[in-house]
Coordinates of N, CA and C in Angstrom, one line a residue:
M1 N -45.7 -3.8 37.2 CA -45.7 -2.4 36.7 C -45.1 -1.5 37.7
D2 N -44.4 -0.5 37.2 CA -43.8 0.6 38.0 C -44.9 1.2 38.9
P3 N -44.8 1.3 40.2 CA -45.8 1.8 41.1 C -46.2 3.3 40.7
T4 N -45.3 4.1 40.2 CA -45.6 5.5 39.9 C -46.4 5.5 38.6
A5 N -46.1 4.6 37.7 CA -46.9 4.6 36.4 C -48.3 4.1 36.7
R6 N -48.5 3.1 37.5 CA -49.8 2.6 37.9 C -50.6 3.6 38.7
F7 N -49.9 4.3 39.5 CA -50.6 5.4 40.3 C -51.1 6.5 39.4
A8 N -50.3 6.8 38.4 CA -50.8 7.8 37.4 C -52.0 7.3 36.6
E9 N -52.1 6.1 36.3 CA -53.3 5.5 35.7 C -54.5 5.6 36.5
L10 N -54.4 5.4 37.8 CA -55.5 5.5 38.7 C -55.9 6.9 39.0
V11 N -55.0 7.8 39.0 CA -55.3 9.2 39.2 C -56.2 9.7 38.0
A12 N -56.0 9.2 36.8 CA -56.7 9.6 35.6 C -58.1 9.0 35.5
Q13 N -58.4 8.0 36.4 CA -59.7 7.4 36.4 C -60.7 8.2 37.3
P14 N -62.1 8.0 37.1 CA -63.0 8.6 38.0 C -62.8 8.2 39.4
S15 N -62.8 9.2 40.3 CA -62.3 8.9 41.7 C -63.0 7.8 42.4
W16 N -64.4 7.8 42.3 CA -65.1 6.8 43.1 C -65.0 5.4 42.5
E17 N -64.4 5.3 41.3 CA -64.2 4.0 40.7 C -62.9 3.4 41.1
V18 N -62.0 4.1 41.8 CA -60.7 3.7 42.1 C -60.7 2.9 43.4
R19 N -59.9 1.8 43.5 CA -59.8 1.1 44.7 C -58.8 1.8 45.6
L20 N -59.3 2.3 46.7 CA -58.5 3.1 47.6 C -57.3 2.3 48.2
D21 N -57.5 1.0 48.5 CA -56.4 0.2 49.0 C -55.2 0.1 48.0
E22 N -55.6 0.0 46.7 CA -54.5 -0.1 45.7 C -53.8 1.2 45.6
M23 N -54.6 2.3 45.5 CA -54.0 3.6 45.3 C -53.1 4.0 46.5
A24 N -53.5 3.8 47.7 CA -52.8 4.1 48.9 C -51.5 3.2 49.0
N25 N -51.7 1.9 48.6 CA -50.5 1.0 48.7 C -49.4 1.4 47.7
L26 N -49.8 1.9 46.5 CA -48.9 2.3 45.5 C -48.0 3.4 46.0
I27 N -48.5 4.3 46.8 CA -47.6 5.4 47.4 C -46.4 4.8 48.1
G28 N -46.7 3.9 49.0 CA -45.6 3.3 49.8 C -44.7 2.5 48.9
L29 N -45.2 1.8 47.9 CA -44.4 1.0 47.0 C -43.5 1.8 46.2
A30 N -44.0 3.0 45.8 CA -43.1 4.0 45.0 C -41.9 4.3 45.8
F31 N -42.0 4.5 47.1 CA -40.9 4.9 47.9 C -40.0 3.7 48.3
E32 N -40.7 2.5 48.5 CA -40.0 1.3 48.8 C -40.4 0.2 47.9
P33 N -39.9 0.2 46.7 CA -40.3 -0.7 45.6 C -40.0 -2.2 45.9
S34 N -39.1 -2.5 46.9 CA -38.8 -3.8 47.2 C -39.9 -4.5 48.1
A35 N -40.8 -3.7 48.6 CA -41.9 -4.2 49.4 C -42.8 -5.2 48.7
H36 N -43.3 -6.2 49.4 CA -44.2 -7.1 48.7 C -45.5 -6.4 48.2
P37 N -45.8 -6.5 46.9 CA -46.9 -5.7 46.4 C -48.3 -6.1 46.9
T38 N -48.4 -7.3 47.3 CA -49.8 -7.8 47.7 C -49.9 -7.9 49.2
A39 N -48.9 -7.6 50.0 CA -49.0 -7.8 51.4 C -50.1 -7.0 52.1
V40 N -50.4 -5.8 51.6 CA -51.4 -5.0 52.2 C -52.8 -5.6 52.0
G41 N -53.1 -6.0 50.7 CA -54.4 -6.6 50.4 C -54.6 -7.9 51.2
E42 N -53.5 -8.7 51.3 CA -53.6 -10.0 52.1 C -53.9 -9.7 53.5
W43 N -53.3 -8.7 54.1 CA -53.5 -8.3 55.5 C -54.9 -7.8 55.7
L44 N -55.4 -7.0 54.8 CA -56.8 -6.5 54.9 C -57.8 -7.6 54.8
D45 N -57.6 -8.5 53.9 CA -58.4 -9.7 53.7 C -58.5 -10.5 55.0
A46 N -57.3 -10.7 55.6 CA -57.3 -11.6 56.8 C -58.0 -10.9 58.0
V47 N -57.8 -9.6 58.1 CA -58.5 -8.8 59.2 C -60.0 -8.8 59.0
A48 N -60.4 -8.6 57.7 CA -61.8 -8.7 57.4 C -62.5 -10.0 57.8
G49 N -61.7 -11.1 57.7 CA -62.2 -12.4 58.0 C -62.5 -12.5 59.5
E50 N -61.9 -11.7 60.3 CA -62.1 -11.7 61.8 C -63.3 -10.9 62.2
C51 N -63.8 -10.0 61.3 CA -64.9 -9.1 61.7 C -66.3 -9.7 61.5
E52 N -67.2 -9.2 62.2 CA -68.6 -9.7 62.2 C -69.5 -9.0 61.2
G53 N -68.9 -8.0 60.5 CA -69.7 -7.3 59.5 C -70.4 -6.1 60.0
T54 N -70.0 -5.6 61.2 CA -70.6 -4.3 61.7 C -69.4 -3.3 61.9
F55 N -69.8 -2.1 61.9 CA -68.8 -1.0 62.1 C -68.1 -1.2 63.4
D56 N -68.9 -1.5 64.5 CA -68.3 -1.7 65.8 C -67.3 -2.8 65.8
S57 N -67.6 -3.8 65.0 CA -66.6 -5.0 65.0 C -65.4 -4.6 64.3
V58 N -65.5 -3.8 63.2 CA -64.3 -3.3 62.4 C -63.4 -2.5 63.3
L59 N -64.0 -1.6 64.1 CA -63.3 -0.7 65.0 C -62.6 -1.5 66.1
G60 N -63.3 -2.5 66.6 CA -62.8 -3.3 67.6 C -61.6 -4.2 67.2
V61 N -61.7 -4.8 66.1 CA -60.7 -5.7 65.6 C -59.5 -4.9 65.1
L62 N -59.7 -3.7 64.6 CA -58.5 -3.0 64.1 C -57.9 -2.1 65.2
F63 N -58.7 -1.5 66.0 CA -58.1 -0.4 66.9 C -58.2 -0.7 68.4
R64 N -59.4 -1.2 68.8 CA -59.5 -1.4 70.3 C -58.7 -2.6 70.7
S65 N -58.4 -3.5 69.8 CA -57.5 -4.6 70.1 C -56.1 -4.2 70.2
G66 N -55.7 -3.0 69.7 CA -54.3 -2.6 69.7 C -53.6 -3.1 68.5
R67 N -54.3 -3.7 67.5 CA -53.6 -4.1 66.3 C -53.0 -3.0 65.5
L68 N -53.7 -1.9 65.5 CA -53.3 -0.6 64.9 C -53.4 0.5 65.9
T69 N -52.4 1.3 66.0 CA -52.5 2.4 66.9 C -51.9 3.7 66.2
G70 N -52.2 4.8 66.7 CA -51.6 6.1 66.2 C -50.2 6.3 66.7
N71 N -49.3 6.6 65.8 CA -47.9 6.8 66.2 C -47.8 8.3 66.8
R72 N -47.9 8.4 68.1 CA -47.9 9.7 68.7 C -46.4 10.1 69.1
T73 N -45.5 9.1 69.1 CA -44.1 9.4 69.5 C -43.3 9.9 68.3
D74 N -43.7 9.5 67.1 CA -43.0 9.9 65.9 C -44.0 10.2 64.7
Y75 N -44.8 11.1 64.9 CA -45.9 11.4 64.0 C -45.4 11.7 62.6
G76 N -44.2 12.4 62.5 CA -43.7 12.8 61.2 C -42.9 11.7 60.5
D77 N -42.8 10.5 61.0 CA -42.1 9.4 60.3 C -42.8 9.1 59.0
P78 N -42.1 9.2 57.9 CA -42.8 8.9 56.6 C -43.3 7.5 56.5
L79 N -42.8 6.6 57.3 CA -43.3 5.2 57.3 C -44.8 5.1 57.7
N80 N -45.2 6.2 58.5 CA -46.6 6.2 58.8 C -47.6 6.4 57.6
S81 N -47.0 6.8 56.5 CA -47.8 7.0 55.3 C -47.6 5.9 54.3
Y82 N -46.8 4.9 54.5 CA -46.6 3.8 53.6 C -47.5 2.7 54.2
L83 N -48.6 2.3 53.4 CA -49.6 1.4 54.0 C -49.0 0.1 54.3
H84 N -48.0 -0.4 53.5 CA -47.4 -1.7 53.9 C -46.6 -1.7 55.2
R85 N -46.1 -0.5 55.5 CA -45.4 -0.3 56.8 C -46.4 -0.1 57.9
V86 N -47.5 0.5 57.7 CA -48.5 0.7 58.7 C -49.0 -0.7 59.2
V87 N -49.3 -1.6 58.3 CA -49.9 -2.9 58.7 C -48.8 -3.8 59.3
E88 N -47.5 -3.5 58.8 CA -46.4 -4.3 59.3 C -46.1 -3.9 60.7
R89 N -46.0 -2.6 61.0 CA -45.6 -2.1 62.3 C -46.7 -1.9 63.3
G90 N -48.0 -1.8 62.7 CA -49.1 -1.5 63.6 C -49.2 -0.1 64.0
L91 N -48.5 0.8 63.3 CA -48.5 2.2 63.6 C -48.8 3.1 62.4
G92 N -49.6 4.2 62.6 CA -49.9 5.0 61.5 C -50.4 6.4 62.0
I93 N -50.8 7.2 61.0 CA -51.3 8.5 61.3 C -52.8 8.4 60.9
P94 N -53.6 9.5 61.3 CA -55.1 9.4 61.1 C -55.5 8.9 59.7
I95 N -54.9 9.4 58.7 CA -55.4 9.1 57.3 C -55.1 7.6 56.9
T96 N -53.9 7.1 57.3 CA -53.6 5.8 56.9 C -54.4 4.8 57.7
L97 N -54.6 5.1 59.0 CA -55.4 4.2 59.8 C -56.8 4.2 59.4
S98 N -57.3 5.4 58.9 CA -58.7 5.5 58.3 C -58.8 4.7 57.1
V99 N -57.8 4.7 56.2 CA -57.8 3.9 55.0 C -58.0 2.4 55.3
C100 N -57.3 1.9 56.4 CA -57.5 0.5 56.8 C -58.9 0.3 57.2
A101 N -59.5 1.2 58.0 CA -60.9 1.0 58.4 C -61.8 1.0 57.2
M102 N -61.6 1.9 56.3 CA -62.5 1.9 55.1 C -62.4 0.7 54.3
E103 N -61.2 0.2 54.1 CA -61.0 -1.0 53.2 C -61.4 -2.3 53.9
V104 N -61.2 -2.4 55.2 CA -61.7 -3.6 55.9 C -63.2 -3.5 55.9
G105 N -63.8 -2.3 56.1 CA -65.2 -2.2 56.0 C -65.8 -2.6 54.7
R106 N -65.1 -2.2 53.6 CA -65.6 -2.5 52.2 C -65.6 -4.0 52.1
R107 N -64.6 -4.7 52.6 CA -64.5 -6.1 52.5 C -65.6 -6.9 53.2
V108 N -66.2 -6.3 54.2 CA -67.3 -6.9 55.0 C -68.7 -6.3 54.6
G109 N -68.7 -5.5 53.5 CA -70.0 -5.0 53.0 C -70.5 -3.8 53.6
L110 N -69.6 -3.0 54.2 CA -70.0 -1.7 54.9 C -69.4 -0.6 54.0
E111 N -70.2 0.5 54.0 CA -69.7 1.8 53.4 C -69.1 2.7 54.5
V112 N -67.8 2.5 54.7 CA -67.1 3.4 55.6 C -66.4 4.5 54.9
H113 N -66.8 5.7 55.2 CA -66.3 6.9 54.4 C -65.1 7.6 55.2
G114 N -64.2 8.1 54.5 CA -63.2 8.9 55.0 C -63.7 10.4 55.1
I115 N -63.4 11.0 56.3 CA -63.9 12.4 56.5 C -62.6 13.2 56.8
G116 N -62.3 14.1 55.8 CA -61.1 14.9 55.9 C -61.2 16.2 56.6
L117 N -61.3 16.2 57.9 CA -61.4 17.4 58.7 C -60.1 18.2 58.6
P118 N -60.1 19.5 58.7 CA -58.8 20.2 58.6 C -57.9 19.8 59.8
G119 N -56.7 19.3 59.5 CA -55.8 18.9 60.5 C -56.0 17.5 61.1
H120 N -57.1 16.8 60.7 CA -57.3 15.5 61.3 C -58.2 14.7 60.3
F121 N -58.2 13.4 60.4 CA -59.0 12.5 59.5 C -59.7 11.5 60.4
V122 N -61.0 11.3 60.1 CA -61.8 10.3 60.8 C -62.6 9.5 59.8
V123 N -63.4 8.6 60.3 CA -64.2 7.8 59.4 C -65.7 7.9 59.9
E124 N -66.6 7.5 58.9 CA -68.0 7.6 59.2 C -68.7 6.4 58.6
C125 N -69.7 5.8 59.3 CA -70.4 4.7 58.7 C -71.8 4.8 59.3
G126 N -72.8 5.0 58.4 CA -74.2 5.0 58.8 C -74.5 6.1 59.8
G127 N -73.8 7.3 59.6 CA -74.1 8.4 60.5 C -73.3 8.4 61.8
T128 N -72.5 7.4 62.0 CA -71.7 7.3 63.2 C -70.2 7.6 62.8
Y129 N -69.6 8.4 63.6 CA -68.2 8.8 63.4 C -67.3 8.0 64.3
A130 N -66.0 7.8 63.9 CA -65.0 7.2 64.7 C -63.7 7.7 64.4
D131 N -62.8 7.7 65.4 CA -61.5 8.3 65.3 C -60.4 7.2 65.4
P132 N -59.9 6.6 64.2 CA -58.9 5.6 64.3 C -57.7 5.9 65.0
F133 N -57.2 7.2 64.9 CA -56.0 7.5 65.6 C -56.1 7.5 67.1
H134 N -57.3 7.7 67.6 CA -57.5 7.7 69.1 C -58.2 6.4 69.5
G135 N -57.7 5.3 69.0 CA -58.2 4.0 69.5 C -59.6 3.6 68.9
G136 N -60.0 4.2 67.8 CA -61.3 3.9 67.2 C -62.5 4.4 68.0
V137 N -62.3 5.4 68.9 CA -63.3 5.9 69.7 C -64.5 6.4 68.8
V138 N -65.7 6.1 69.2 CA -66.9 6.5 68.5 C -67.3 7.9 68.9
V139 N -67.6 8.7 68.0 CA -67.9 10.1 68.2 C -69.4 10.4 67.7
D140 N -70.2 10.8 68.6 CA -71.6 11.2 68.3 C -71.5 12.4 67.3
P141 N -72.4 12.4 66.3 CA -72.4 13.5 65.3 C -72.5 14.8 66.0
A142 N -73.3 14.9 67.1 CA -73.5 16.2 67.8 C -72.2 16.6 68.5
H143 N -71.3 15.7 68.7 CA -70.0 16.1 69.4 C -68.8 16.1 68.5
L144 N -69.0 15.9 67.2 CA -67.9 15.9 66.3 C -67.0 17.1 66.3
E145 N -67.7 18.3 66.3 CA -67.0 19.6 66.3 C -66.2 19.7 67.6
E146 N -66.8 19.3 68.7 CA -66.0 19.4 70.0 C -64.8 18.5 70.0
H147 N -65.0 17.3 69.4 CA -63.9 16.3 69.3 C -62.8 16.9 68.5
W148 N -63.1 17.4 67.3 CA -62.1 18.0 66.4 C -61.4 19.1 67.1
R149 N -62.1 20.0 67.7 CA -61.4 21.2 68.3 C -60.5 20.7 69.5
G150 N -60.9 19.7 70.2 CA -60.1 19.2 71.3 C -58.8 18.6 70.8
I151 N -58.7 18.2 69.5 CA -57.5 17.6 69.0 C -56.6 18.7 68.4
I152 N -57.2 19.6 67.6 CA -56.3 20.5 66.9 C -56.3 21.9 67.5
G153 N -57.2 22.2 68.4 CA -57.2 23.4 69.1 C -57.6 24.6 68.2
S154 N -58.4 24.4 67.2 CA -58.8 25.4 66.3 C -60.1 26.1 66.8
R155 N -60.1 27.5 66.5 CA -61.3 28.2 66.8 C -62.0 28.6 65.5
A156 N -61.5 28.1 64.4 CA -62.1 28.4 63.1 C -63.6 27.9 63.1
P157 N -64.4 28.5 62.3 CA -65.8 28.0 62.1 C -65.8 26.6 61.6
F158 N -66.7 25.8 62.2 CA -66.9 24.4 61.8 C -68.0 24.3 60.7
D159 N -67.5 24.0 59.5 CA -68.4 24.0 58.4 C -68.8 22.5 58.2
R160 N -70.1 22.2 58.1 CA -70.6 20.8 58.0 C -70.1 20.2 56.7
R161 N -69.7 21.1 55.7 CA -69.2 20.6 54.4 C -67.9 19.8 54.7
M162 N -67.3 20.1 55.8 CA -66.1 19.3 56.1 C -66.3 17.8 56.3
T163 N -67.6 17.5 56.6 CA -67.9 16.1 56.9 C -68.3 15.3 55.6
R164 N -68.2 15.9 54.5 CA -68.5 15.1 53.3 C -67.4 14.1 53.0
P165 N -67.8 12.9 52.5 CA -66.9 11.8 52.3 C -65.8 12.3 51.3
V166 N -64.6 11.9 51.5 CA -63.5 12.2 50.6 C -63.3 11.0 49.7
P167 N -63.3 11.3 48.3 CA -63.1 10.2 47.4 C -61.7 9.7 47.4
P168 N -61.4 8.5 46.9 CA -60.1 7.9 47.0 C -59.0 8.7 46.4
R169 N -59.3 9.4 45.2 CA -58.2 10.2 44.6 C -57.8 11.3 45.5
A170 N -58.7 11.9 46.2 CA -58.4 13.0 47.1 C -57.7 12.5 48.4
V171 N -58.1 11.3 48.8 CA -57.4 10.7 50.0 C -55.9 10.5 49.7
A172 N -55.7 10.0 48.5 CA -54.3 9.8 48.1 C -53.5 11.1 48.0
M173 N -54.2 12.2 47.5 CA -53.5 13.5 47.4 C -53.2 14.0 48.8
R174 N -54.1 13.8 49.7 CA -53.8 14.2 51.1 C -52.7 13.5 51.7
M175 N -52.6 12.2 51.4 CA -51.4 11.4 51.8 C -50.1 12.0 51.3
L176 N -50.1 12.4 50.0 CA -49.0 13.0 49.4 C -48.7 14.4 50.0
N177 N -49.7 15.1 50.4 CA -49.5 16.4 51.0 C -48.7 16.2 52.3
N178 N -49.1 15.2 53.1 CA -48.4 14.9 54.3 C -46.9 14.6 54.1
L179 N -46.7 13.8 53.0 CA -45.3 13.4 52.7 C -44.5 14.6 52.2
K180 N -45.2 15.5 51.5 CA -44.5 16.7 51.0 C -44.0 17.5 52.2
S181 N -44.8 17.7 53.2 CA -44.4 18.4 54.4 C -43.2 17.8 55.0
V182 N -43.2 16.4 55.1 CA -42.1 15.7 55.8 C -40.8 15.8 55.0
F183 N -40.9 15.5 53.7 CA -39.7 15.5 52.9 C -39.1 16.8 52.5
V184 N -39.9 17.8 52.4 CA -39.4 19.2 52.1 C -38.7 19.7 53.4
S185 N -39.3 19.4 54.5 CA -38.6 19.8 55.8 C -37.3 19.1 56.0
A186 N -37.2 17.9 55.6 CA -36.0 17.1 55.8 C -35.0 17.3 54.6
D187 N -35.4 18.0 53.6 CA -34.6 18.2 52.4 C -34.1 16.8 51.9
D188 N -35.0 15.8 51.8 CA -34.7 14.5 51.4 C -34.8 14.4 49.9
T189 N -33.7 14.7 49.1 CA -33.8 14.8 47.7 C -34.2 13.5 47.0
A190 N -33.8 12.4 47.5 CA -34.2 11.1 46.9 C -35.7 10.9 47.0
A191 N -36.2 11.1 48.2 CA -37.7 11.0 48.4 C -38.5 12.0 47.6
L192 N -37.9 13.3 47.5 CA -38.6 14.3 46.8 C -38.7 14.0 45.3
R193 N -37.8 13.3 44.8 CA -37.8 12.9 43.4 C -39.0 12.0 43.1
V194 N -39.2 11.0 44.0 CA -40.3 10.1 43.9 C -41.6 10.9 44.1
L195 N -41.6 11.8 45.1 CA -42.8 12.5 45.4 C -43.2 13.4 44.2
A196 N -42.2 14.0 43.6 CA -42.5 14.9 42.4 C -43.2 14.1 41.3
T197 N -42.7 12.8 41.1 CA -43.3 12.0 40.1 C -44.8 11.6 40.4
L198 N -45.0 11.3 41.7 CA -46.4 11.0 42.1 C -47.3 12.2 42.0
R199 N -46.9 13.3 42.4 CA -47.7 14.5 42.4 C -47.9 15.1 41.0
S200 N -47.0 14.8 40.1 CA -47.2 15.2 38.7 C -48.3 14.5 38.0
A201 N -48.8 13.4 38.6 CA -50.0 12.7 38.0 C -51.3 13.5 38.1
Y202 N -51.3 14.5 39.0 CA -52.5 15.3 39.3 C -52.5 16.5 38.4
P203 N -53.3 16.7 37.5 CA -53.4 17.9 36.6 C -53.6 19.2 37.5
E204 N -54.4 19.1 38.5 CA -54.7 20.2 39.3 C -53.5 20.7 40.1
L205 N -52.4 19.9 40.2 CA -51.2 20.4 40.9 C -50.1 20.9 39.9
R206 N -50.6 21.2 38.7 CA -49.6 21.7 37.7 C -48.9 22.9 38.1
A207 N -49.6 23.8 38.8 CA -49.0 25.1 39.2 C -47.8 24.9 40.2
E208 N -47.7 23.8 40.8 CA -46.6 23.6 41.8 C -45.4 23.0 41.1
R209 N -45.5 22.7 39.8 CA -44.3 22.0 39.1 C -43.0 22.8 39.1
P210 N -43.1 24.1 39.1 CA -41.8 24.9 39.2 C -41.1 24.6 40.5
E211 N -41.9 24.2 41.5 CA -41.3 23.8 42.8 C -40.5 22.5 42.7
Y212 N -40.9 21.6 41.8 CA -40.2 20.4 41.6 C -38.8 20.7 41.1
L213 N -38.6 21.7 40.3 CA -37.3 22.1 39.7 C -36.4 22.5 40.9
R214 N -36.9 23.2 41.8 CA -36.1 23.6 43.0 C -35.7 22.4 43.8
W215 N -36.6 21.4 43.9 CA -36.2 20.1 44.6 C -35.1 19.4 43.8
M216 N -35.1 19.5 42.5 CA -34.2 18.8 41.7 C -32.9 19.4 41.5
H217 N -32.6 20.5 42.1 CA -31.4 21.3 41.7 C -30.1 20.5 42.0
R218 N -30.2 19.5 42.9 CA -29.0 18.7 43.2 C -29.0 17.3 42.6
W219 N -29.9 17.0 41.7 CA -30.0 15.7 41.2 C -29.2 15.4 40.0
N220 N -28.7 16.5 39.3 CA -27.9 16.3 38.1 C -26.4 16.2 38.4

């Protein structure tokens, strides 16, 4: 199936019933359709097989081992948002590294949640937070605000509602938001065409559709 068509099907489903690994993987496949469609799932299965079934083990196997690291030298590289490229290169940004932690956790019976802080993304399991982009460092709940401020330098009020788990559908939208920033800045018309198709699957993004027409002015 066309990755964009399958992505639209998943967007239409109740968010917590969607498999995050499939939804996130489809984003990368839409931009690089020649990639192996099951490579991500096979990689996650293999990594889960090395874990002991604890959050600490998941963090150790994925991040402390150096298997996955944050791409600090080229944060804006769109490959950081393609899950098949993340697992292939061992490099990602906070949200894609967090997706890997969530999905390995699910495979070993853990509820690892994605926490979408403004400007950063971390994971939580059983009341413990961890930062995949910074080596899987564990963050005490009492120090989460301090950790977040130290990364993004914000003085804005820290609302505890920021720590609510992000459902898969919203995680995928945030991944697309990152790619929008990258591709609009680069004026990459081929990528913007794919991006417009993916974002069109979200009814709540209907208001931005006139923007797609501006992206498409050179496609005809």
